Short mmCIF file of C-alpha atoms and ligand atoms in Angstrom, two decimals:
data_model
loop_
_atom_site.label_atom_id
_atom_site.label_comp_id
_atom_site.label_asym_id
_atom_site.label_seq_id
_atom_site.Cartn_x
_atom_site.Cartn_y
_atom_site.Cartn_z
CA UNK G 1456 23.89 -76.05 -12.85
CA UNK G 1457 26.59 -76.78 -10.26
CA UNK G 1458 29.95 -75.04 -10.13
CA UNK G 1459 32.83 -76.24 -7.98
CA UNK G 1460 31.69 -74.15 -5.06
CA UNK G 1461 27.90 -74.03 -5.10
CA UNK G 1462 24.71 -75.23 -6.77
CA UNK G 1463 22.45 -72.89 -8.72
CA UNK G 1464 18.97 -72.84 -7.17
CA UNK G 1465 16.17 -74.57 -9.05
CA UNK G 1466 13.65 -72.35 -10.86
CA UNK G 1467 10.12 -72.52 -9.51
CA UNK G 1468 6.97 -71.16 -11.20
CA UNK G 1469 6.82 -68.32 -8.67
CA UNK G 1470 8.97 -67.12 -5.76
CA UNK G 1471 8.51 -69.35 -2.71
CA UNK G 1472 9.40 -68.06 0.75
CA UNK G 1473 12.20 -70.42 1.70
CA UNK G 1474 12.76 -72.27 4.95
CA UNK G 1475 15.59 -70.46 6.64
CA UNK G 1476 19.10 -71.88 6.75
CA UNK G 1477 21.03 -70.11 9.48
CA UNK G 1478 24.48 -69.03 8.30
CA UNK G 1479 23.92 -70.23 4.72
CA UNK G 1480 25.97 -67.38 3.26
CA UNK G 1481 28.01 -66.25 6.25
CA UNK G 1482 31.08 -67.43 4.29
CA UNK G 1483 30.39 -64.94 1.49
CA UNK G 1484 32.37 -61.73 1.69
CA UNK G 1485 34.15 -59.71 -0.96
CA UNK G 1486 37.92 -59.27 -0.90
CA UNK G 1487 39.03 -56.54 1.49
CA UNK G 1488 40.72 -53.56 -0.19
CA UNK G 1489 44.52 -53.46 0.01
CA UNK G 1490 46.38 -50.70 1.79
CA UNK G 1491 47.21 -49.00 -1.52
CA UNK G 1492 43.59 -49.02 -2.72
CA UNK G 1493 42.33 -47.64 0.58
CA UNK G 1494 44.96 -44.92 0.88
CA UNK G 1495 44.21 -43.78 -2.67
CA UNK G 1496 40.78 -42.72 -1.45
CA UNK G 1497 42.03 -41.24 1.82
CA UNK G 1498 40.83 -44.17 3.96
CA UNK G 1499 43.04 -46.02 6.51
CA UNK G 1500 45.05 -48.79 4.81
CA UNK G 1501 44.08 -51.51 7.28
CA UNK G 1502 41.85 -52.03 10.31
CA UNK G 1503 42.94 -49.32 12.72
CA UNK G 1504 43.93 -50.26 16.27
CA UNK G 1505 41.12 -48.43 18.04
CA UNK G 1506 38.62 -49.45 15.35
CA UNK G 1507 35.73 -49.98 17.75
CA UNK G 1508 35.84 -46.45 19.22
CA UNK G 1509 36.38 -44.94 15.76
CA UNK G 1510 33.45 -46.89 14.29
CA UNK G 1511 31.12 -45.76 17.08
CA UNK G 1512 32.27 -42.16 16.64
CA UNK G 1513 31.66 -42.39 12.89
CA UNK G 1514 28.25 -43.88 13.51
CA UNK G 1515 27.44 -40.94 15.81
CA UNK G 1516 28.59 -38.54 13.12
CA UNK G 1517 26.33 -40.19 10.50
CA UNK G 1518 23.37 -40.28 12.88
CA UNK G 1519 23.80 -36.53 13.35
CA UNK G 1520 24.28 -35.85 9.65
CA UNK G 1521 21.54 -38.06 8.22
CA UNK G 1522 18.29 -37.66 10.19
CA UNK G 1523 16.80 -40.49 8.11
CA UNK G 1524 19.36 -42.96 9.50
CA UNK G 1525 18.33 -42.24 13.08
CA UNK G 1526 14.65 -42.56 12.14
CA UNK G 1527 15.35 -45.93 10.46
CA UNK G 1528 17.17 -47.12 13.58
CA UNK G 1529 14.25 -46.13 15.83
CA UNK G 1530 11.15 -46.68 13.70
CA UNK G 1531 11.18 -50.39 12.86
CA UNK G 1532 8.39 -52.30 14.63
CA UNK G 1533 9.58 -55.70 13.40
CA UNK G 1534 6.32 -56.30 11.58
CA UNK G 1535 8.08 -58.62 9.13
CA UNK G 1536 6.52 -57.10 5.99
CA UNK G 1537 9.97 -56.77 4.41
CA UNK G 1538 11.35 -60.13 5.47
CA UNK G 1539 10.56 -62.06 2.27
CA UNK G 1540 11.07 -59.15 -0.14
CA UNK G 1541 14.84 -59.36 -0.65
CA UNK G 1542 16.08 -61.35 -3.63
CA UNK G 1543 19.17 -62.33 -1.63
CA UNK G 1544 17.05 -63.87 1.09
CA UNK G 1545 14.86 -65.65 -1.47
CA UNK G 1546 17.93 -66.96 -3.27
CA UNK G 1547 20.23 -67.78 -0.34
CA UNK G 1548 17.74 -68.71 2.42
CA UNK G 1549 20.04 -67.04 4.94
CA UNK G 1550 17.86 -65.26 7.54
CA UNK G 1551 20.44 -62.48 7.93
CA UNK G 1552 19.54 -61.53 4.36
CA UNK G 1553 16.03 -60.60 5.47
CA UNK G 1554 16.06 -56.78 5.26
CA UNK G 1555 14.96 -56.36 8.88
CA UNK G 1556 17.73 -58.69 10.06
CA UNK G 1557 20.25 -56.83 7.93
CA UNK G 1558 19.17 -53.54 9.53
CA UNK G 1559 19.27 -55.15 12.97
CA UNK G 1560 23.00 -55.79 12.57
CA UNK G 1561 23.40 -52.03 12.87
CA UNK G 1562 20.35 -51.41 15.05
CA UNK G 1563 21.66 -53.62 17.88
CA UNK G 1564 24.90 -51.60 17.96
CA UNK G 1565 22.95 -48.33 17.72
CA UNK G 1566 20.86 -49.34 20.72
CA UNK G 1567 23.94 -50.26 22.75
CA UNK G 1568 25.76 -46.97 22.25
CA UNK G 1569 23.08 -44.41 21.42
CA UNK G 1570 19.97 -45.25 23.52
CA UNK G 1571 19.37 -45.06 27.26
CA UNK G 1572 17.86 -48.56 27.48
CA UNK G 1573 20.64 -50.13 25.44
CA UNK G 1574 23.36 -48.48 27.53
CA UNK G 1575 21.86 -49.70 30.84
CA UNK G 1576 19.85 -52.85 30.03
CA UNK G 1577 21.36 -54.15 26.80
CA UNK G 1578 20.00 -57.69 26.93
CA UNK G 1579 16.44 -56.41 27.46
CA UNK G 1580 16.42 -54.44 24.21
CA UNK G 1581 18.56 -56.63 22.00
CA UNK G 1582 21.54 -54.27 22.18
CA UNK G 1583 25.01 -55.61 21.38
CA UNK G 1584 28.59 -54.47 21.71
CA UNK G 1585 30.42 -53.85 18.47
CA UNK G 1586 32.70 -56.87 18.71
CA UNK G 1587 34.97 -58.28 16.02
CA UNK G 1588 32.36 -60.97 15.39
CA UNK G 1589 29.68 -58.31 14.82
CA UNK G 1590 32.03 -56.35 12.55
CA UNK G 1591 32.67 -59.48 10.47
CA UNK G 1592 28.91 -59.97 10.14
CA UNK G 1593 28.62 -56.37 8.99
CA UNK G 1594 31.30 -56.91 6.35
CA UNK G 1595 29.62 -60.04 5.11
CA UNK G 1596 25.94 -59.04 5.12
CA UNK G 1597 26.27 -55.38 4.21
CA UNK G 1598 27.99 -56.74 1.12
CA UNK G 1599 25.03 -59.01 0.46
CA UNK G 1600 22.73 -56.04 -0.11
CA UNK G 1601 22.61 -54.43 -3.54
CA UNK G 1602 21.00 -51.25 -2.15
CA UNK G 1603 18.08 -51.97 -4.48
CA UNK G 1604 15.38 -50.51 -2.15
CA UNK G 1605 12.80 -53.21 -2.93
CA UNK G 1606 12.25 -53.88 0.77
CA UNK G 1607 11.47 -50.20 1.41
CA UNK G 1608 8.55 -50.35 -1.04
CA UNK G 1609 6.87 -52.88 1.25
CA UNK G 1610 7.80 -51.32 4.61
CA UNK G 1611 4.85 -49.45 6.16
CA UNK G 1612 7.35 -46.95 7.60
CA UNK G 1613 9.37 -46.57 4.40
CA UNK G 1614 12.55 -47.73 6.10
CA UNK G 1615 15.27 -47.81 3.47
CA UNK G 1616 17.74 -50.64 4.07
CA UNK G 1617 19.89 -49.30 1.24
CA UNK G 1618 20.72 -46.24 3.32
CA UNK G 1619 21.58 -48.43 6.30
CA UNK G 1620 23.90 -50.47 4.08
CA UNK G 1621 25.55 -47.31 2.75
CA UNK G 1622 26.12 -46.05 6.30
CA UNK G 1623 27.62 -49.39 7.36
CA UNK G 1624 29.98 -49.39 4.39
CA UNK G 1625 31.01 -45.81 5.13
CA UNK G 1626 31.76 -46.71 8.74
CA UNK G 1627 33.81 -49.72 7.63
CA UNK G 1628 35.80 -47.63 5.12
CA UNK G 1629 36.55 -45.11 7.86
CA UNK G 1630 38.20 -47.78 10.03
CA UNK G 1631 40.16 -49.41 7.20
CA UNK G 1632 37.85 -52.26 6.20
CA UNK G 1633 36.89 -51.25 2.66
CA UNK G 1634 35.78 -53.44 -0.20
CA UNK G 1635 38.37 -54.09 -2.91
CA UNK G 1636 36.10 -54.08 -5.96
CA UNK G 1637 34.27 -50.79 -5.36
CA UNK G 1638 37.23 -48.87 -3.98
CA UNK G 1639 39.60 -50.02 -6.71
CA UNK G 1640 37.12 -48.82 -9.34
CA UNK G 1641 36.72 -45.43 -7.67
CA UNK G 1642 40.52 -45.09 -7.70
CA UNK G 1643 40.54 -45.82 -11.46
CA UNK G 1644 37.95 -43.13 -12.10
CA UNK G 1645 40.08 -40.56 -10.29
CA UNK G 1646 43.27 -41.68 -12.05
CA UNK G 1647 42.09 -42.45 -15.57
CA UNK G 1648 38.53 -41.17 -15.86
CA UNK G 1649 36.44 -44.33 -16.00
CA UNK G 1650 35.63 -47.62 -14.26
CA UNK G 1651 37.34 -49.78 -16.88
CA UNK G 1652 40.57 -47.79 -16.82
CA UNK G 1653 40.43 -46.96 -20.56
CA UNK G 1654 42.89 -44.17 -21.36
CA UNK G 1655 41.92 -41.35 -23.77
CA UNK G 1656 43.85 -42.64 -26.84
CA UNK G 1657 42.30 -46.13 -26.53
CA UNK G 1658 38.87 -44.54 -26.32
CA UNK G 1659 39.57 -42.50 -29.44
CA UNK G 1660 40.64 -45.66 -31.34
CA UNK G 1661 37.52 -47.49 -30.21
CA UNK G 1662 35.22 -44.71 -31.34
CA UNK G 1663 36.95 -44.56 -34.73
CA UNK G 1664 36.44 -48.32 -35.04
CA UNK G 1665 32.75 -47.89 -34.25
CA UNK G 1666 32.42 -45.22 -36.95
CA UNK G 1667 33.93 -47.65 -39.48
CA UNK G 1668 31.67 -50.52 -38.36
CA UNK G 1669 28.57 -48.33 -38.54
CA UNK G 1670 29.58 -47.11 -42.01
CA UNK G 1671 29.88 -50.74 -43.13
CA UNK G 1672 26.43 -51.46 -41.71
CA UNK G 1673 24.56 -48.36 -42.89
CA UNK G 1674 26.66 -46.81 -45.63
CA UNK G 1675 26.44 -43.52 -43.70
CA UNK G 1676 28.89 -41.39 -41.76
CA UNK G 1677 27.43 -41.78 -38.28
CA UNK G 1678 29.81 -39.96 -35.96
CA UNK G 1679 31.05 -40.97 -32.49
CA UNK G 1680 32.62 -37.62 -31.53
CA UNK G 1681 35.05 -37.15 -28.66
CA UNK G 1682 35.94 -33.87 -26.91
CA UNK G 1683 34.22 -31.66 -29.49
CA UNK G 1684 33.97 -28.11 -28.16
CA UNK G 1685 30.70 -26.34 -28.85
CA UNK G 1686 28.66 -29.53 -29.33
CA UNK G 1687 25.02 -29.23 -28.29
CA UNK G 1688 24.89 -32.41 -26.17
CA UNK G 1689 27.44 -33.98 -23.83
CA UNK G 1690 26.65 -37.68 -23.52
CA UNK G 1691 27.73 -39.24 -20.23
CA UNK G 1692 27.54 -43.00 -20.50
CA UNK G 1693 28.94 -46.02 -18.62
CA UNK G 1694 32.40 -46.97 -19.87
CA UNK G 1695 31.11 -50.51 -20.46
CA UNK G 1696 29.29 -49.01 -23.47
CA UNK G 1697 32.66 -48.49 -25.19
CA UNK G 1698 33.93 -52.06 -25.00
CA UNK G 1699 31.57 -54.62 -23.54
CA UNK G 1700 28.92 -56.75 -25.23
CA UNK G 1701 26.00 -56.15 -25.42
CA UNK G 1702 26.52 -52.61 -24.08
CA UNK G 1703 28.26 -51.28 -27.19
CA UNK G 1704 25.19 -51.99 -29.32
CA UNK G 1705 23.29 -49.39 -27.30
CA UNK G 1706 26.07 -46.84 -27.80
CA UNK G 1707 25.66 -47.39 -31.55
CA UNK G 1708 21.94 -46.85 -31.02
CA UNK G 1709 22.50 -43.50 -29.26
CA UNK G 1710 24.81 -42.36 -32.10
CA UNK G 1711 22.19 -43.27 -34.70
CA UNK G 1712 19.50 -41.34 -32.80
CA UNK G 1713 21.70 -38.21 -32.63
CA UNK G 1714 22.51 -38.66 -36.33
CA UNK G 1715 18.86 -39.09 -37.34
CA UNK G 1716 17.82 -36.07 -35.25
CA UNK G 1717 20.64 -33.91 -36.58
CA UNK G 1718 21.79 -33.01 -33.07
CA UNK G 1719 25.50 -32.32 -32.54
CA UNK G 1720 26.89 -34.28 -29.61
CA UNK G 1721 30.12 -35.36 -28.01
CA UNK G 1722 31.60 -37.76 -25.53
CA UNK G 1723 34.31 -36.60 -23.14
CA UNK G 1724 37.64 -38.30 -22.44
CA UNK G 1725 37.74 -36.55 -19.06
CA UNK G 1726 34.25 -37.68 -18.06
CA UNK G 1727 34.19 -41.04 -19.81
CA UNK G 1728 32.15 -42.72 -17.08
CA UNK G 1729 28.55 -42.25 -15.98
CA UNK G 1730 28.85 -44.71 -13.10
CA UNK G 1731 29.47 -43.30 -9.64
CA UNK G 1732 30.48 -45.97 -7.12
CA UNK G 1733 30.76 -43.24 -4.47
CA UNK G 1734 27.06 -43.85 -3.90
CA UNK G 1735 27.58 -47.57 -3.33
CA UNK G 1736 30.07 -46.95 -0.53
CA UNK G 1737 27.87 -44.21 0.95
CA UNK G 1738 30.61 -41.61 0.81
CA UNK G 1739 29.52 -38.06 -0.03
CA UNK G 1740 33.03 -36.77 -0.73
CA UNK G 1741 33.72 -39.54 -3.27
CA UNK G 1742 30.26 -39.14 -4.79
CA UNK G 1743 30.91 -35.43 -5.33
CA UNK G 1744 34.50 -35.78 -6.51
CA UNK G 1745 33.45 -38.29 -9.17
CA UNK G 1746 30.53 -36.09 -10.28
CA UNK G 1747 32.75 -32.99 -10.50
CA UNK G 1748 34.58 -34.43 -13.55
CA UNK G 1749 31.33 -34.15 -15.43
CA UNK G 1750 30.86 -30.51 -14.54
CA UNK G 1751 34.45 -29.78 -15.53
CA UNK G 1752 33.97 -31.49 -18.90
CA UNK G 1753 30.66 -29.71 -19.54
CA UNK G 1754 32.19 -26.31 -18.79
CA UNK G 1755 35.27 -26.98 -20.89
CA UNK G 1756 33.28 -28.21 -23.88
CA UNK G 1757 30.66 -25.47 -23.60
CA UNK G 1758 27.74 -27.88 -24.18
CA UNK G 1759 24.10 -26.85 -23.80
CA UNK G 1760 22.63 -30.16 -22.71
CA UNK G 1761 23.75 -33.17 -20.68
CA UNK G 1762 22.28 -36.55 -21.58
CA UNK G 1763 22.91 -39.76 -19.62
CA UNK G 1764 23.24 -43.19 -21.27
CA UNK G 1765 21.84 -46.55 -20.14
CA UNK G 1766 23.14 -46.90 -16.57
CA UNK G 1767 20.84 -47.48 -13.60
CA UNK G 1768 22.71 -46.10 -10.61
CA UNK G 1769 24.27 -43.33 -12.71
CA UNK G 1770 20.79 -42.12 -13.56
CA UNK G 1771 19.88 -42.13 -9.87
CA UNK G 1772 22.95 -40.01 -9.07
CA UNK G 1773 22.27 -37.71 -12.03
CA UNK G 1774 18.54 -37.36 -11.38
CA UNK G 1775 18.63 -37.10 -7.60
CA UNK G 1776 22.02 -35.64 -6.68
CA UNK G 1777 23.75 -33.83 -9.55
CA UNK G 1778 21.84 -30.61 -8.91
CA UNK G 1779 23.12 -30.02 -5.40
CA UNK G 1780 26.40 -31.93 -5.90
CA UNK G 1781 27.65 -30.00 -8.91
CA UNK G 1782 24.93 -27.71 -10.23
CA UNK G 1783 23.66 -29.73 -13.19
CA UNK G 1784 20.01 -28.78 -12.87
CA UNK G 1785 18.98 -26.10 -10.40
CA UNK G 1786 20.99 -26.59 -7.24
CA UNK G 1787 24.66 -25.99 -6.38
CA UNK G 1788 25.51 -22.49 -5.30
CA UNK G 1789 29.26 -22.28 -5.87
CA UNK G 1790 30.57 -20.11 -8.75
CA UNK G 1791 31.21 -23.06 -11.11
CA UNK G 1792 27.72 -24.46 -10.51
CA UNK G 1793 26.24 -21.06 -11.29
CA UNK G 1794 28.41 -20.74 -14.41
CA UNK G 1795 27.21 -24.14 -15.61
CA UNK G 1796 23.58 -23.31 -14.91
CA UNK G 1797 23.96 -20.16 -16.99
CA UNK G 1798 25.58 -22.15 -19.79
CA UNK G 1799 22.99 -24.96 -20.05
CA UNK G 1800 19.81 -24.55 -22.10
CA UNK G 1801 16.94 -24.78 -19.64
CA UNK G 1802 14.31 -25.30 -22.31
CA UNK G 1803 15.43 -28.93 -21.87
CA UNK G 1804 15.54 -31.09 -18.76
CA UNK G 1805 19.01 -31.02 -17.22
CA UNK G 1806 20.12 -33.76 -17.05
CA UNK G 1807 18.07 -35.83 -19.45
CA UNK G 1808 18.06 -39.63 -19.82
CA UNK G 1809 18.80 -40.97 -23.30
CA UNK G 1810 15.41 -42.72 -23.17
CA UNK G 1811 13.70 -39.37 -22.57
CA UNK G 1812 15.69 -37.91 -25.45
CA UNK G 1813 14.71 -40.69 -27.87
CA UNK G 1814 11.13 -40.90 -26.61
CA UNK G 1815 10.63 -37.18 -27.12
CA UNK G 1816 11.79 -37.51 -30.75
CA UNK G 1817 9.49 -40.48 -31.28
CA UNK G 1818 6.49 -38.61 -29.84
CA UNK G 1819 7.22 -35.67 -32.11
CA UNK G 1820 7.44 -37.96 -35.15
CA UNK G 1821 11.08 -37.10 -35.72
CA UNK G 1822 12.31 -40.70 -35.96
CA UNK G 1823 11.19 -43.49 -38.31
CA UNK G 1824 11.58 -47.21 -37.70
CA UNK G 1825 11.37 -50.49 -39.57
CA UNK G 1826 9.89 -52.42 -36.66
CA UNK G 1827 9.99 -55.74 -38.49
CA UNK G 1828 13.80 -55.68 -38.24
CA UNK G 1829 13.26 -56.73 -34.62
CA UNK G 1830 10.72 -59.44 -35.53
CA UNK G 1831 13.21 -62.18 -34.63
CA UNK G 1832 12.86 -61.00 -31.04
CA UNK G 1833 10.11 -61.55 -28.52
CA UNK G 1834 10.97 -58.97 -25.94
CA UNK G 1835 10.45 -58.39 -22.24
CA UNK G 1836 11.77 -55.51 -20.10
CA UNK G 1837 13.67 -55.68 -16.83
CA UNK G 1838 13.19 -52.52 -14.72
CA UNK G 1839 16.52 -51.68 -13.10
CA UNK G 1840 16.28 -50.90 -9.38
CA UNK G 1841 17.83 -47.44 -9.29
CA UNK G 1842 15.77 -46.22 -12.23
CA UNK G 1843 12.57 -47.82 -10.93
CA UNK G 1844 12.75 -46.93 -7.23
CA UNK G 1845 15.08 -43.95 -7.01
CA UNK G 1846 14.40 -41.75 -10.03
CA UNK G 1847 11.85 -40.64 -12.57
CA UNK G 1848 11.65 -39.91 -16.29
CA UNK G 1849 9.43 -37.57 -18.23
CA UNK G 1850 6.72 -35.36 -16.78
CA UNK G 1851 4.28 -37.96 -15.53
CA UNK G 1852 4.46 -40.25 -12.47
CA UNK G 1853 5.72 -43.65 -13.53
CA UNK G 1854 7.48 -42.26 -16.62
CA UNK G 1855 10.51 -44.37 -15.73
CA UNK G 1856 8.33 -47.43 -16.39
CA UNK G 1857 6.36 -46.27 -19.44
CA UNK G 1858 9.05 -44.44 -21.42
CA UNK G 1859 11.43 -47.39 -21.98
CA UNK G 1860 8.46 -49.67 -22.75
CA UNK G 1861 6.99 -47.13 -25.20
CA UNK G 1862 10.34 -46.97 -27.00
CA UNK G 1863 10.47 -50.76 -27.26
CA UNK G 1864 6.92 -50.87 -28.64
CA UNK G 1865 7.82 -48.16 -31.16
CA UNK G 1866 10.76 -50.15 -32.52
CA UNK G 1867 9.55 -53.77 -32.21
CA UNK G 1868 6.34 -55.73 -32.69
CA UNK G 1869 6.58 -58.35 -29.95
CA UNK G 1870 6.58 -57.29 -26.32
CA UNK G 1871 5.39 -59.08 -23.17
CA UNK G 1872 5.84 -57.83 -19.63
CA UNK G 1873 6.87 -60.15 -16.83
CA UNK G 1874 4.37 -60.77 -14.02
CA UNK G 1875 3.06 -57.87 -11.93
CA UNK G 1876 4.86 -57.92 -8.60
CA UNK G 1877 8.17 -58.50 -10.41
CA UNK G 1878 8.22 -55.28 -12.49
CA UNK G 1879 7.85 -51.50 -12.07
CA UNK G 1880 8.45 -50.44 -8.43
CA UNK G 1881 8.35 -54.11 -7.33
CA UNK G 1882 11.06 -55.13 -9.77
CA UNK G 1883 13.64 -57.66 -8.59
CA UNK G 1884 17.29 -56.67 -8.63
CA UNK G 1885 19.51 -58.41 -11.19
CA UNK G 1886 21.59 -59.64 -8.25
CA UNK G 1887 24.77 -57.72 -9.11
CA UNK G 1888 24.02 -54.09 -8.22
CA UNK G 1889 25.28 -51.93 -5.36
CA UNK G 1890 28.98 -52.70 -5.91
CA UNK G 1891 28.59 -56.49 -5.84
CA UNK G 1892 29.41 -57.18 -9.52
CA UNK G 1893 32.60 -58.99 -8.66
CA UNK G 1894 33.53 -62.61 -9.15
CA UNK G 1895 34.47 -63.02 -5.48
CA UNK G 1896 30.70 -62.78 -4.90
CA UNK G 1897 29.62 -64.99 -7.80
CA UNK G 1898 27.65 -67.38 -5.57
CA UNK G 1899 25.67 -64.46 -4.16
CA UNK G 1900 25.10 -63.00 -7.62
CA UNK G 1901 23.79 -66.29 -9.02
CA UNK G 1902 21.54 -66.97 -6.04
CA UNK G 1903 20.34 -63.37 -5.84
CA UNK G 1904 19.24 -63.52 -9.48
CA UNK G 1905 16.78 -66.34 -8.72
CA UNK G 1906 13.55 -64.29 -8.45
CA UNK G 1907 14.24 -62.42 -11.69
CA UNK G 1908 15.15 -65.67 -13.47
CA UNK G 1909 11.88 -67.25 -12.27
CA UNK G 1910 9.83 -64.34 -13.64
CA UNK G 1911 11.79 -64.50 -16.89
CA UNK G 1912 11.21 -68.26 -17.23
CA UNK G 1913 7.46 -67.68 -17.00
CA UNK G 1914 7.40 -65.32 -19.99
CA UNK G 1915 9.79 -67.57 -21.88
CA UNK G 1916 7.40 -70.51 -21.37
CA UNK G 1917 4.16 -68.56 -21.95
CA UNK G 1918 5.16 -66.21 -24.76
CA UNK G 1919 8.43 -67.53 -26.18
CA UNK G 1920 10.35 -64.46 -24.96
CA UNK G 1921 13.93 -64.57 -26.26
CA UNK G 1922 15.23 -61.08 -25.39
CA UNK G 1923 15.28 -59.18 -22.09
CA UNK G 1924 15.93 -55.47 -22.61
CA UNK G 1925 17.25 -53.29 -19.81
CA UNK G 1926 18.78 -49.82 -19.36
CA UNK G 1927 21.56 -50.57 -16.89
CA UNK G 1928 25.18 -51.48 -17.57
CA UNK G 1929 25.42 -53.52 -14.36
CA UNK G 1930 22.23 -55.47 -15.18
CA UNK G 1931 23.59 -56.25 -18.65
CA UNK G 1932 26.93 -57.50 -17.27
CA UNK G 1933 25.30 -59.44 -14.43
CA UNK G 1934 22.71 -61.15 -16.64
CA UNK G 1935 25.33 -62.05 -19.27
CA UNK G 1936 27.08 -63.97 -16.50
CA UNK G 1937 24.15 -65.58 -14.68
CA UNK G 1938 21.70 -66.35 -17.52
CA UNK G 1939 23.70 -69.46 -18.57
CA UNK G 1940 23.69 -70.67 -14.95
CA UNK G 1941 19.91 -70.93 -15.26
CA UNK G 1942 19.94 -72.54 -18.71
CA UNK G 1943 19.34 -69.36 -20.76
CA UNK G 1944 21.47 -67.97 -23.57
CA UNK G 1945 23.74 -65.14 -22.38
CA UNK G 1946 22.92 -63.08 -25.50
CA UNK G 1947 19.31 -62.88 -24.35
CA UNK G 1948 20.03 -59.61 -22.55
CA UNK G 1949 20.59 -56.26 -24.24
CA UNK G 1950 19.81 -52.58 -24.21
CA UNK G 1951 16.74 -50.64 -25.26
CA UNK G 1952 18.89 -48.65 -27.70
CA UNK G 1953 20.23 -51.91 -29.09
CA UNK G 1954 16.66 -52.45 -30.32
CA UNK G 1955 16.45 -48.82 -31.48
CA UNK G 1956 19.70 -49.28 -33.40
CA UNK G 1957 18.35 -52.28 -35.29
CA UNK G 1958 15.12 -50.63 -36.40
CA UNK G 1959 15.95 -46.95 -36.87
CA UNK G 1960 15.68 -45.67 -40.42
CA UNK G 1961 18.61 -43.37 -41.23
CA UNK G 1962 18.92 -41.03 -44.18
CA UNK G 1963 15.21 -39.98 -44.09
CA UNK G 1964 14.49 -36.27 -43.81
S1 LIG Q 2091 17.84 -52.92 -0.32
FE1 LIG Q 2091 17.48 -54.67 -1.73
S2 LIG Q 2091 19.27 -56.00 -1.40
FE2 LIG Q 2091 19.19 -54.59 0.35
S3 LIG Q 2091 17.97 -55.68 1.91
FE3 LIG Q 2091 16.52 -54.42 0.73
S4 LIG Q 2091 15.76 -55.82 -0.86
FE4 LIG Q 2091 17.64 -56.73 -0.04
S1 LIG Q 2092 8.74 -53.76 7.04
FE1 LIG Q 2092 9.70 -51.94 7.99
S2 LIG Q 2092 8.89 -51.90 10.10
FE2 LIG Q 2092 8.43 -53.94 9.27
S3 LIG Q 2092 10.19 -55.22 9.89
FE3 LIG Q 2092 10.69 -54.44 7.88
S4 LIG Q 2092 11.86 -52.55 8.25
FE4 LIG Q 2092 10.81 -53.07 10.19
#
């Protein structure tokens, strides 16, 4: 398919390492954040006058703070093992989208200002001044990385390009060159409570509407409670679950699971967003500030458990960072973190993913399903990057891969995985993660989806797959947009709990 601006790549039977096209996507950059958006987050409103000195100082600060960043700058041996592992390189053919080249954009500046050889013999060691041209390259190519970590799986030194990208974005924010999409969303979370900017009363109306719809469908009073003090479970879910298709079908699925299990639960109008874009921009203060709303809501509502809905990066933040950020799980040491740890019921994992919650009930025989209700679907599963490569589920290694698949197999009869090398820890990004789900980067999103679309096409051709389940709000939104570009139906993507919702038997004891 061709749009006005670009042509969608052709699907091949398997990913082919492309011939490079220098500068193929140098024109792609997201809109720069306005002064108001930047100032909202405490960043300079526009590129500061002494931006070069400030950027180098910030880089020095990050190198001191994050030992890993310095190791990544020093350790690369340019072996090339990562060079063909990035979906954006495979889809755009731009050599600066090879992970090693992306890192080198920062590494050359690091060498110039932070190494002896680079300070004295820059041309011998590939060191470069941080010029305006280099800064523009940073803005462009560090916004062509979805922080998916696929390249790090293949690096013999475990160098994580995602962390380099986060550091670059943090440096750019600190000198007034922030990205509009991510920073605007963070501002909305602080102001209103969620990424979509849905105020409390609108959320209440929506949930009432969902109760009516579910009553029409099932004949039962399945509740979608909001701000209920004393509920057992606080569900933190992406705000897309409240309004967007197909996300809302998974929210209905969660509600049916809680109903069937007889567990009291609530949503929170204060913490009506699981997503945390603070991670995408690499900013600890924003990451923590966003996460603190959840602690505040949990303390106010007096809940015993915190469960996270289908959102990839939110689960990474919850699983990996909530403990030390805010004390959900064993971690934070401030009085509120300790209060929350005393309040939560530690017979359960804190936090717990909704898939772990449902899977546990299935294993214990507490849920019943009419699997044939999903017989119109031949299903595959897309592992979302942040769940696959930056978190875990359950008690066994690889639980983040088996648990969602086990749920699908418990609620549906037809399941086929995509090819090895494109799933589990080698999964390909949807193309829209890491704060890139914005229409100003549509060309990048379409091209970056190529490897996933190729793997999908194979199972469509071989097994007649007509549904791709996933547990990430960004993946769902991204695929809804790009599937038609590759000749697929946009309704082919949906959530795991969308499938649960269809098959779950309610009203049984
Ligand atoms: S983290 Fe993902 S998007 Fe970024 S360079 Fe590596 S493979 Fe590409
Ligand atoms: S695989 Fe690792 S060491 Fe090799 S080029 Fe890539 S980042 Fe450098």
